[in-house]
PDB file of C-alpha atoms and ligand atoms in Angstrom:
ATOM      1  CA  UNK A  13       6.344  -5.165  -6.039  1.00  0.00           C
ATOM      2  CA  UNK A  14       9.358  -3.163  -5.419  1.00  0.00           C
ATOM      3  CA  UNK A  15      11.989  -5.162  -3.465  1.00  0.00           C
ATOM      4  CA  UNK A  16      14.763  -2.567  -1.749  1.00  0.00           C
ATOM      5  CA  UNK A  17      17.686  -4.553  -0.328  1.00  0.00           C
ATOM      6  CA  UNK A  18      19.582  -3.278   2.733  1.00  0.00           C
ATOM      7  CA  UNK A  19      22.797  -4.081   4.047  1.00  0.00           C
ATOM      8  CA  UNK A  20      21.728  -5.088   7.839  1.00  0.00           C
ATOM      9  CA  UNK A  21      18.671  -4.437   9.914  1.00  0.00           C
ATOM     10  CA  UNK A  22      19.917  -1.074  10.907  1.00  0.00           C
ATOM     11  CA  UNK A  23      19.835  -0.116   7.311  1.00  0.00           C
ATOM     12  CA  UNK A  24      16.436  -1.812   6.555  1.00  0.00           C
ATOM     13  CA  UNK A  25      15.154   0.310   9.726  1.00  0.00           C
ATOM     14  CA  UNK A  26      16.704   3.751   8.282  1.00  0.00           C
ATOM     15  CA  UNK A  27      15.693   2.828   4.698  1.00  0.00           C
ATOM     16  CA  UNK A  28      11.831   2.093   6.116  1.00  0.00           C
ATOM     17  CA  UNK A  29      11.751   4.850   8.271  1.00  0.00           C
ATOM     18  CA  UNK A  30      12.773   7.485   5.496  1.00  0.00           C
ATOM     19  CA  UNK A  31       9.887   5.976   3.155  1.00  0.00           C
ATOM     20  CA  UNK A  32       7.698   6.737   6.211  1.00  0.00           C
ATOM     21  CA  UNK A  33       9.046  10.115   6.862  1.00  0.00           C
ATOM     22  CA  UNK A  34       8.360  11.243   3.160  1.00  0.00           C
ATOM     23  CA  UNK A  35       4.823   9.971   3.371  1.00  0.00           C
ATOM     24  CA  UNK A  36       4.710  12.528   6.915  1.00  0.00           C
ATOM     25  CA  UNK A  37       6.355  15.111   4.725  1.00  0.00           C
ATOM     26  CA  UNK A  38       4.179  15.156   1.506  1.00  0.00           C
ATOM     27  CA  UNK A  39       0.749  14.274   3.600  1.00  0.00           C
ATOM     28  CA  UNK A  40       1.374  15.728   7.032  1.00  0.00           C
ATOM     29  CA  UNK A  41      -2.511  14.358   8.037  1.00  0.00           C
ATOM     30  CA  UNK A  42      -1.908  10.612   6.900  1.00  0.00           C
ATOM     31  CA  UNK A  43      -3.357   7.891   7.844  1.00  0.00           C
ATOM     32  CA  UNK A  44      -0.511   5.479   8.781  1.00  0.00           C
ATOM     33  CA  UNK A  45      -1.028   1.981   9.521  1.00  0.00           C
ATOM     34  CA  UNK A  46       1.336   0.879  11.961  1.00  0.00           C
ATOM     35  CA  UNK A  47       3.019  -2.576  13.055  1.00  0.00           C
ATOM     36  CA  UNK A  48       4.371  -4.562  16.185  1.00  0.00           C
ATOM     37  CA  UNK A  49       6.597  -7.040  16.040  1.00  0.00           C
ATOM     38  CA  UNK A  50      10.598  -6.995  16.606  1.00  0.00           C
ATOM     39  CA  UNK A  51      11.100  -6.391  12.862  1.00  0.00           C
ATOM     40  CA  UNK A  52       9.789  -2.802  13.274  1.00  0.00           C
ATOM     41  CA  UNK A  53      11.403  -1.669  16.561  1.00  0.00           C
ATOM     42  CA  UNK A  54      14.349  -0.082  14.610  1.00  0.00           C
ATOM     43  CA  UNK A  55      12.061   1.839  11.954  1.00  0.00           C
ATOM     44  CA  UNK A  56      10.009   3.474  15.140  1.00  0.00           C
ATOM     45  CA  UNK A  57      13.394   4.035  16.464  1.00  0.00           C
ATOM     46  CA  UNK A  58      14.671   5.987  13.156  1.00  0.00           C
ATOM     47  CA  UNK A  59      11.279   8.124  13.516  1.00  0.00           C
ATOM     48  CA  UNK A  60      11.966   9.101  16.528  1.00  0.00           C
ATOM     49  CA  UNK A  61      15.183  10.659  15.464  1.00  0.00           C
ATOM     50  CA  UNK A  62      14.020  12.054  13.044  1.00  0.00           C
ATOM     51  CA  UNK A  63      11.292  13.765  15.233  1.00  0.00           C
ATOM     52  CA  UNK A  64      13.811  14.598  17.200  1.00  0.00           C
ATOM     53  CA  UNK A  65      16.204  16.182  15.138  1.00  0.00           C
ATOM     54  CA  UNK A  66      13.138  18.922  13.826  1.00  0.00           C
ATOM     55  CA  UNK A  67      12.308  17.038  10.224  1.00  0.00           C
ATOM     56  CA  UNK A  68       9.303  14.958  10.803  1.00  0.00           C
ATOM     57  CA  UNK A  69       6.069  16.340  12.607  1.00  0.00           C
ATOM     58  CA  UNK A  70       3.401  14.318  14.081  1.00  0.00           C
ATOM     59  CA  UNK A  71       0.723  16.790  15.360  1.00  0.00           C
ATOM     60  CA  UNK A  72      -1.390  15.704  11.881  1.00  0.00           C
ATOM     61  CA  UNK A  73      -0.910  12.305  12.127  1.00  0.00           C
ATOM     62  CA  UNK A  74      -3.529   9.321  12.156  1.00  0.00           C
ATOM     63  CA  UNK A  75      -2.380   5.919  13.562  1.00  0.00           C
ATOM     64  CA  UNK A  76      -4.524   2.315  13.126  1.00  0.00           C
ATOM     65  CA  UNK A  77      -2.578  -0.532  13.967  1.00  0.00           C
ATOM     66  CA  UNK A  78      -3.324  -4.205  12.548  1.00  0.00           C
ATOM     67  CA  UNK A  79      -3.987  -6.448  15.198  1.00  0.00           C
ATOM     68  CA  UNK A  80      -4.385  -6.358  19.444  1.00  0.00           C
ATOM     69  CA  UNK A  81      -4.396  -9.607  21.703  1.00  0.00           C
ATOM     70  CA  UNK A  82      -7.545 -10.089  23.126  1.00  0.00           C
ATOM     71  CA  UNK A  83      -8.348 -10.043  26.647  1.00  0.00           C
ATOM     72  CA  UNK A  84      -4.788  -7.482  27.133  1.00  0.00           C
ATOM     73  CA  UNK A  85      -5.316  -4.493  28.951  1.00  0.00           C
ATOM     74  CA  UNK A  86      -3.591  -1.170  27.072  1.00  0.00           C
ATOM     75  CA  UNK A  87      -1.256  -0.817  30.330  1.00  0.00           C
ATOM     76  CA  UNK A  88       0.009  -4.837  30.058  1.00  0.00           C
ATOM     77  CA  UNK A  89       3.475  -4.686  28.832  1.00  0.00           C
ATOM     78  CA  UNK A  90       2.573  -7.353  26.120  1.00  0.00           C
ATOM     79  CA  UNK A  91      -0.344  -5.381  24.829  1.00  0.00           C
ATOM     80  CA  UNK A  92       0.198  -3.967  21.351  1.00  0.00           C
ATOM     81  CA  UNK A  93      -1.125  -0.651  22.773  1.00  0.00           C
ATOM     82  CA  UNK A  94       1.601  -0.580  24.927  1.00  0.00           C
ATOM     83  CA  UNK A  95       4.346  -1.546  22.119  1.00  0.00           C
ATOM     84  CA  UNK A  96       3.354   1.166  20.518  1.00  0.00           C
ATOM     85  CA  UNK A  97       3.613   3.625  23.095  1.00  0.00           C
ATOM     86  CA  UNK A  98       6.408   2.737  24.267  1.00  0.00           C
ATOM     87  CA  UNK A  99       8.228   2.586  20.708  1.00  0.00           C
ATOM     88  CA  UNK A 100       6.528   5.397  19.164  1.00  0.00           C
ATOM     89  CA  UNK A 101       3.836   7.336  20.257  1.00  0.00           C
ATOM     90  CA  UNK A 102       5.134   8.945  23.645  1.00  0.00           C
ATOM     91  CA  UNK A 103       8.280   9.813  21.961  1.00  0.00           C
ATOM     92  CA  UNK A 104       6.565  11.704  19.056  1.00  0.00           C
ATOM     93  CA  UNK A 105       4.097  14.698  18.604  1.00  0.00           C
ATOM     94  CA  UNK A 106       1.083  12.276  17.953  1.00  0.00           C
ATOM     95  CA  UNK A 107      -2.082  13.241  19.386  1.00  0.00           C
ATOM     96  CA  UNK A 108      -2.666   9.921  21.749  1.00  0.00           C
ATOM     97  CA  UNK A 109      -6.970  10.590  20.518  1.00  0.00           C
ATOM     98  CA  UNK A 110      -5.508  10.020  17.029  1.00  0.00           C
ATOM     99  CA  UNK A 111      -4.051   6.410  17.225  1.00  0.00           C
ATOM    100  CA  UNK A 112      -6.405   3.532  16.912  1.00  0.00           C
ATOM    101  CA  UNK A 113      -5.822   0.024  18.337  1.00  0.00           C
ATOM    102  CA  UNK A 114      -8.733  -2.643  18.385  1.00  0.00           C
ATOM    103  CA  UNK A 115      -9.803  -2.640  21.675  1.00  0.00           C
ATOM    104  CA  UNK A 116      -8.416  -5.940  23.144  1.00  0.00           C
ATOM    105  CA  UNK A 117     -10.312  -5.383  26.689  1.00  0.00           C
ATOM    106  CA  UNK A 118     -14.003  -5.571  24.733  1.00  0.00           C
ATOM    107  CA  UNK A 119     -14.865  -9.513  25.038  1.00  0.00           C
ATOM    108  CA  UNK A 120     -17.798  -8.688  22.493  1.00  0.00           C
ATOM    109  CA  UNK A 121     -15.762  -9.821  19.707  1.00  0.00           C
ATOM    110  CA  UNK A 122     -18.408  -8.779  17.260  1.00  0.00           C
ATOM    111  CA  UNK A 123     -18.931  -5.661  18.611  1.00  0.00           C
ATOM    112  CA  UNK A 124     -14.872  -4.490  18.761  1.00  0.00           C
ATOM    113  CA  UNK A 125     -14.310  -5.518  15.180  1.00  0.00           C
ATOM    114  CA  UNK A 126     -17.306  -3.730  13.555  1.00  0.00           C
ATOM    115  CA  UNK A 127     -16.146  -0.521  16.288  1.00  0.00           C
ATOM    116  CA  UNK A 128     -12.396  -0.842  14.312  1.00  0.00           C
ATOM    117  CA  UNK A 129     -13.800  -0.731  10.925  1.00  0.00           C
ATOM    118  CA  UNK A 130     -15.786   2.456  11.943  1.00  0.00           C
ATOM    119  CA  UNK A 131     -12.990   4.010  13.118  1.00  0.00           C
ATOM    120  CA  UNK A 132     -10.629   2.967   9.768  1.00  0.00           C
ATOM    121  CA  UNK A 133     -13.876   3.697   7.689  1.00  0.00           C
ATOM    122  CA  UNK A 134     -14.387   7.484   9.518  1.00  0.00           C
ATOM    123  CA  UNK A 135     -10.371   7.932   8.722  1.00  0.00           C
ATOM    124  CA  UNK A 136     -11.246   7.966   5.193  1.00  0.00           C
ATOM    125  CA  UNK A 137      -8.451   4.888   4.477  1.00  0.00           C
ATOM    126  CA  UNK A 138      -5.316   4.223   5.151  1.00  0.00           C
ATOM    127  CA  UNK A 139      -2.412   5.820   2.999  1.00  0.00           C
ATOM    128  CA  UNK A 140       0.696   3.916   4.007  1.00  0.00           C
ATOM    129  CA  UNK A 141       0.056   0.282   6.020  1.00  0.00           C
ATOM    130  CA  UNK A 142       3.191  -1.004   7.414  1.00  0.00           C
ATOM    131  CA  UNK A 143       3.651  -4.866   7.693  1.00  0.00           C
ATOM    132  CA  UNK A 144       5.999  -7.147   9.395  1.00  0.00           C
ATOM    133  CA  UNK A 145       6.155 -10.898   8.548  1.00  0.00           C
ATOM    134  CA  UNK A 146       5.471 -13.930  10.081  1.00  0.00           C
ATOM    135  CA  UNK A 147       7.185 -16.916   9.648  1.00  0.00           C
ATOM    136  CA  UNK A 148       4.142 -18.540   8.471  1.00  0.00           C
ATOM    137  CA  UNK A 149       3.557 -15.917   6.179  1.00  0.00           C
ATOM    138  CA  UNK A 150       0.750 -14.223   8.475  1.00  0.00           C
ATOM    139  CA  UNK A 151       0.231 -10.676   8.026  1.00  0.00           C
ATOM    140  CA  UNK A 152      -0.987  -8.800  11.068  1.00  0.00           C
ATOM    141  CA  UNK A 153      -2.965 -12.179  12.646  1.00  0.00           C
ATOM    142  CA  UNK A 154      -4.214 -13.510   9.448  1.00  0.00           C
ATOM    143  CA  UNK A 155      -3.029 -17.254   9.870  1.00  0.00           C
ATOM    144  CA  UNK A 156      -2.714 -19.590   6.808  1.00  0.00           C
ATOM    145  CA  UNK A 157      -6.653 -20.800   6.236  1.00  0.00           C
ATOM    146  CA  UNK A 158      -8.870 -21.640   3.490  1.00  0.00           C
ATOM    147  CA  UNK A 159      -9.871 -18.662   3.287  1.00  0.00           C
ATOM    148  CA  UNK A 160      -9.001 -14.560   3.068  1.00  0.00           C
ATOM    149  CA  UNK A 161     -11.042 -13.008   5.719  1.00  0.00           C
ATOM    150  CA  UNK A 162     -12.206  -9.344   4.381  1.00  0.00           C
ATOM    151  CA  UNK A 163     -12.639  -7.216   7.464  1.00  0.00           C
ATOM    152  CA  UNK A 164     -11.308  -6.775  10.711  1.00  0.00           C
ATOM    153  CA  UNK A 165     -12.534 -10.288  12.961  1.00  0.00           C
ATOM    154  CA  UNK A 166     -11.317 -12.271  15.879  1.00  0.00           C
ATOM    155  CA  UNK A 167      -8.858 -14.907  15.251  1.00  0.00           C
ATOM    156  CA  UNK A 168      -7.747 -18.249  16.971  1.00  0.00           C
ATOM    157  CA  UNK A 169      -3.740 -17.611  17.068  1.00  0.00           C
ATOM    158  CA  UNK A 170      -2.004 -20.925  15.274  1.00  0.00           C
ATOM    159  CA  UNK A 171       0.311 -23.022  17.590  1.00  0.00           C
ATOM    160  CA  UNK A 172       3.687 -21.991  15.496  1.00  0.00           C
ATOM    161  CA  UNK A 173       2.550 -18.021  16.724  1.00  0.00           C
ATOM    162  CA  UNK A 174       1.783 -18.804  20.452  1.00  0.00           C
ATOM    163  CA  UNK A 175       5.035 -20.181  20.458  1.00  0.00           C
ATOM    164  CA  UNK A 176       6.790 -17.763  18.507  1.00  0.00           C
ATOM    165  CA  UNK A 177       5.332 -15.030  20.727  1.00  0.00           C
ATOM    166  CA  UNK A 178       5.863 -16.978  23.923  1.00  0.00           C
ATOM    167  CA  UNK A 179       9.515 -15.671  24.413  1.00  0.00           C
ATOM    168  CA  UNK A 180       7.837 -11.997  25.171  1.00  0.00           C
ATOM    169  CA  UNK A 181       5.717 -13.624  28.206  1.00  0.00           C
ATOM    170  CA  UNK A 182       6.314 -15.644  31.033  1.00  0.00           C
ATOM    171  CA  UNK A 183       5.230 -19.072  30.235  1.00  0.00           C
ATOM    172  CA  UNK A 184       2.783 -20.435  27.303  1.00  0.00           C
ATOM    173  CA  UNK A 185      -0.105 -20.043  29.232  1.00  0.00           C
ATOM    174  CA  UNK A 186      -0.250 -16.392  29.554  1.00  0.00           C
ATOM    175  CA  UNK A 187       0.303 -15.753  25.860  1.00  0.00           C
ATOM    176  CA  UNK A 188      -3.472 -14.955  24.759  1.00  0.00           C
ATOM    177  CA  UNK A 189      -4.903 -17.684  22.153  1.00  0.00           C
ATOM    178  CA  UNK A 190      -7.200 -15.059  20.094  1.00  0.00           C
ATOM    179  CA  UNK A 191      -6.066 -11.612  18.829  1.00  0.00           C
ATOM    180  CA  UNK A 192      -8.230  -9.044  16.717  1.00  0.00           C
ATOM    181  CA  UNK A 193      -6.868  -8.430  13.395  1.00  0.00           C
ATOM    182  CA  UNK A 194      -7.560  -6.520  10.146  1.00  0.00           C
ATOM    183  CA  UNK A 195      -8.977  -8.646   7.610  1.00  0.00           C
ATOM    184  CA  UNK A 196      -6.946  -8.891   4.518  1.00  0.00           C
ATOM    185  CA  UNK A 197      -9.742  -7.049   2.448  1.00  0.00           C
ATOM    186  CA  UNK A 198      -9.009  -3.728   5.439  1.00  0.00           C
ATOM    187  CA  UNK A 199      -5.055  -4.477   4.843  1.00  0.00           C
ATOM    188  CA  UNK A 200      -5.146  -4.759   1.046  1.00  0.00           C
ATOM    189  CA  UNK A 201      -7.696  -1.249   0.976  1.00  0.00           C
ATOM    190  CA  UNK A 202      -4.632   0.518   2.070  1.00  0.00           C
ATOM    191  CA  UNK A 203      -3.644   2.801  -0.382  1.00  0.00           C
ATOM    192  CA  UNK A 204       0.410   1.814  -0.100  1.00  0.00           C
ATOM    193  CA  UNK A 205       1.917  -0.716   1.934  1.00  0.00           C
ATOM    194  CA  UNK A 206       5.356  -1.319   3.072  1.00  0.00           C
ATOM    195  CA  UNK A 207       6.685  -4.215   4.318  1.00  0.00           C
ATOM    196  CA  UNK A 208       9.979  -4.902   6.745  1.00  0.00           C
ATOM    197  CA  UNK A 209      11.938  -8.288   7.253  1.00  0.00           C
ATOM    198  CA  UNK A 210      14.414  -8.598   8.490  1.00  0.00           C
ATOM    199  CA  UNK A 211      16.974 -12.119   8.892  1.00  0.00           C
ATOM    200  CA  UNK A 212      18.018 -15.770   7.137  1.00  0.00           C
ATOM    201  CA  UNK A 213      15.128 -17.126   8.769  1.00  0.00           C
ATOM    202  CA  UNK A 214      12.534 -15.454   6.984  1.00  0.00           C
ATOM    203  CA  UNK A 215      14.356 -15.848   3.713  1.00  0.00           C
ATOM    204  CA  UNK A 216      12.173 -18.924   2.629  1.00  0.00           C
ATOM    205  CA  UNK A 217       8.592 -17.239   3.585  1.00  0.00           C
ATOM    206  CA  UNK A 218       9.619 -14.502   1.813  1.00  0.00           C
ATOM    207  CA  UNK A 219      10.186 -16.426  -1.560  1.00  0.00           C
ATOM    208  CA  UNK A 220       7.271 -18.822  -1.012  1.00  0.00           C
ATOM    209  CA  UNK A 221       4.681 -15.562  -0.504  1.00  0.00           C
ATOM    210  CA  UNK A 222       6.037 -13.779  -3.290  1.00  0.00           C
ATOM    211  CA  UNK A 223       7.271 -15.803  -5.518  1.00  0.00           C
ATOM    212  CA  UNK A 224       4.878 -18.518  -4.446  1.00  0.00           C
ATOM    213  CA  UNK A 225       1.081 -18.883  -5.750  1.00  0.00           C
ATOM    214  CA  UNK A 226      -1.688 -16.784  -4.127  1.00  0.00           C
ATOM    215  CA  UNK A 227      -2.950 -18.836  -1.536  1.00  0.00           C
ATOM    216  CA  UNK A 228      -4.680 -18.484   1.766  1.00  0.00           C
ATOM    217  CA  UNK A 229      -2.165 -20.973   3.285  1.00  0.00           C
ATOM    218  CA  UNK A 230       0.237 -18.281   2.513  1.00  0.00           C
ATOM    219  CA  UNK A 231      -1.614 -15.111   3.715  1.00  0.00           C
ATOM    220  CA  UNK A 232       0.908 -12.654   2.413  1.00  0.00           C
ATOM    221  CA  UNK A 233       0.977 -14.269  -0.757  1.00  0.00           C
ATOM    222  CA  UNK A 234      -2.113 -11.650  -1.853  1.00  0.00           C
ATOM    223  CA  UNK A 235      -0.055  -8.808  -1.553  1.00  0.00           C
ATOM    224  CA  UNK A 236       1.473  -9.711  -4.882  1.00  0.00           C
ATOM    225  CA  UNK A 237      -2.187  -8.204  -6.017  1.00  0.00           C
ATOM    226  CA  UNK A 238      -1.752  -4.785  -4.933  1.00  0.00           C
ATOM    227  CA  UNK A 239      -0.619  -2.132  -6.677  1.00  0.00           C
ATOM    228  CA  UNK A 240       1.793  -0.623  -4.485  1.00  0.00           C
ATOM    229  CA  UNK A 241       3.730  -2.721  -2.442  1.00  0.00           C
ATOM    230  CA  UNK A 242       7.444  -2.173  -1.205  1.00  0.00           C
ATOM    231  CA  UNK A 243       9.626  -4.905   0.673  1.00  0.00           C
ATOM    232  CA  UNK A 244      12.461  -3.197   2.789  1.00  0.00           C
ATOM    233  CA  UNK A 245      14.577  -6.393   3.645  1.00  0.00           C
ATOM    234  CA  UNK A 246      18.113  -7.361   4.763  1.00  0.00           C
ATOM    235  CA  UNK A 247      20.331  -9.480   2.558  1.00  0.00           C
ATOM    236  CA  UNK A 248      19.834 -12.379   4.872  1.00  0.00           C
ATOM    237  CA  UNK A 249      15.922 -12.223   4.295  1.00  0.00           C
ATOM    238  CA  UNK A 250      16.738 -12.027   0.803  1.00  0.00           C
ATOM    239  CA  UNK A 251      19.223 -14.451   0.539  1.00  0.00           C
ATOM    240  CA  UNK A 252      17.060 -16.723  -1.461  1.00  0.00           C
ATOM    241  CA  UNK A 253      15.095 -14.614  -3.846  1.00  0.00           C
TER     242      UNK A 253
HETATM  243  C1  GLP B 323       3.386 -10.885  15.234  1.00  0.00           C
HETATM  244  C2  GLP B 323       2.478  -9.742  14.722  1.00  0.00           C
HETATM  245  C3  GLP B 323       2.701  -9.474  13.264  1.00  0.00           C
HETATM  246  C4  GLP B 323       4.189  -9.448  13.006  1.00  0.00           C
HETATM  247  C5  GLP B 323       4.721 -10.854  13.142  1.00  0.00           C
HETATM  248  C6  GLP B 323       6.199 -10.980  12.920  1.00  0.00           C
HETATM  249  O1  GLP B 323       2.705 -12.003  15.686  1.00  0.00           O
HETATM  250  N1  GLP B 323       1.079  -9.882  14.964  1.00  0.00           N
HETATM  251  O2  GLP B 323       2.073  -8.252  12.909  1.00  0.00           O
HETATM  252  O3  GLP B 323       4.462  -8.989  11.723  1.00  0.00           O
HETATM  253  O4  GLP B 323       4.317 -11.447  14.319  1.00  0.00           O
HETATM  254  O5  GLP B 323       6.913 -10.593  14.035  1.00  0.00           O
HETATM  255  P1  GLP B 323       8.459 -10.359  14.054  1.00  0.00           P
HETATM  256  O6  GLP B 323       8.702  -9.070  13.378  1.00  0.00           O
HETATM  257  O7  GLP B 323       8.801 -10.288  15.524  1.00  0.00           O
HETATM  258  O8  GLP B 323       9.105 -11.513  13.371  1.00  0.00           O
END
């Protein structure tokens, strides 16, 4: 694992974003696996300058994103379809029938998790996943369990990320209690993966899922099996590793 230390978040965001904007440089057709989250906001924000200033095109570009709440329409403001047009896609070259979200409207959960994997599968794989962190050590929705789930599947959101996610809706009851997510086998199939975080109160996740043992309590904590992993984090996130 490669750790890269920034100064502040704005740094961590410029730092991510120009390890993105290679990947769009040397593979102008990638498949990019894309994030929501606050963490991220500043590393869409550093791509769209850098769209905008002439150096990074989009026009080739493939988009799957981890996770969508279920039962969100694309045009709520709290869908993950919508974070990512908002923070990304309308402001860049990307052809809007190349980005993939798990479609949060289908209430066949069976049926819109095996339709994701098609649509990863027919992409021929992901080249660069980008991950945020959660303070339970979730990646995408994968909640601590028992167990590593392997494909994409329809999860029960844990208490600590309802509320952690309430501050984005109006009151606890409208934040949706399942999400579809990539299963950690999809995530870990990705050929690199970067990861942002970002603040002091991540610091201790960070050191207990990659530091820590490999455990499904810590989901994370299996990215410390891949071969190509790189942590973009600011000094307060790393404060204790
Ligand atoms: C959300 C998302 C994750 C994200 C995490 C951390 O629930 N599903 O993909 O990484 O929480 O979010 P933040 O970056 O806001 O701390």
């Amino acid at each position: 694992m490669r750790f890269i230390k920034a100064s502040n978040y704005e740094d961590m965001s410029r730092k991510a974003a120009n390890i993105i904007g290679a990947q769009i440089i040397l593979k102008p057709d990638s498949v990019l696996g894309l994030a929501t989250g606050s963490t991220p906001i500043g590393t869409y924000a550093n791509l769209v300058k850098d769209y905008e200033n002439g150096d990074l095109d989009f026009a080739k570009i493939i988009s799957v994103n981890l996770d969508e709440y279920k039962g969100l329409t694309r045009d709520n403001d709290q869908s993950y379809y919508y974070f990512m047009n908002h923070h990304l896609f309308r402001h860049v070259n990307i052809d809007a029938n190349n980005t993939h979200l798990a479609d949060g409207t289908e209430a066949d959960a069976d049926k819109a998790c095996a339709q994701f994997e098609q649509i990863i599968k027919a992409t021929g794989g992901v080249d660069l996943q980008l991950l945020g962190l959660g303070h339970n050590g979730h990646i995408g929705f994968n909640e601590p369990s028992d167990v590593f789930m392997d494909k994409t599947f329809c999860v029960t959101l844990d208490e600590m990320t309802i509320k952690a996610n309430q501050r984005f809706f109006a009151s606890y009851e409208d934040v949706p209690k399942q999400a579809y997510t990539m299963g950690i086998g999809t995530i870990m199939a990705a050929k690199k993966i970067l990861i942002v975080v970002s603040g002091e109160d991540k610091s201790s996740i960070i050191k207990e899922a990659f530091f820590g043992s490999v455990t499904p309590k810590v989901q994370a904590s299996i990215l410390q099996f891949h071969p190509d992993v790189t942590i973009v984090g600011d000094e307060a996130a790393f404060s204790k590793i």
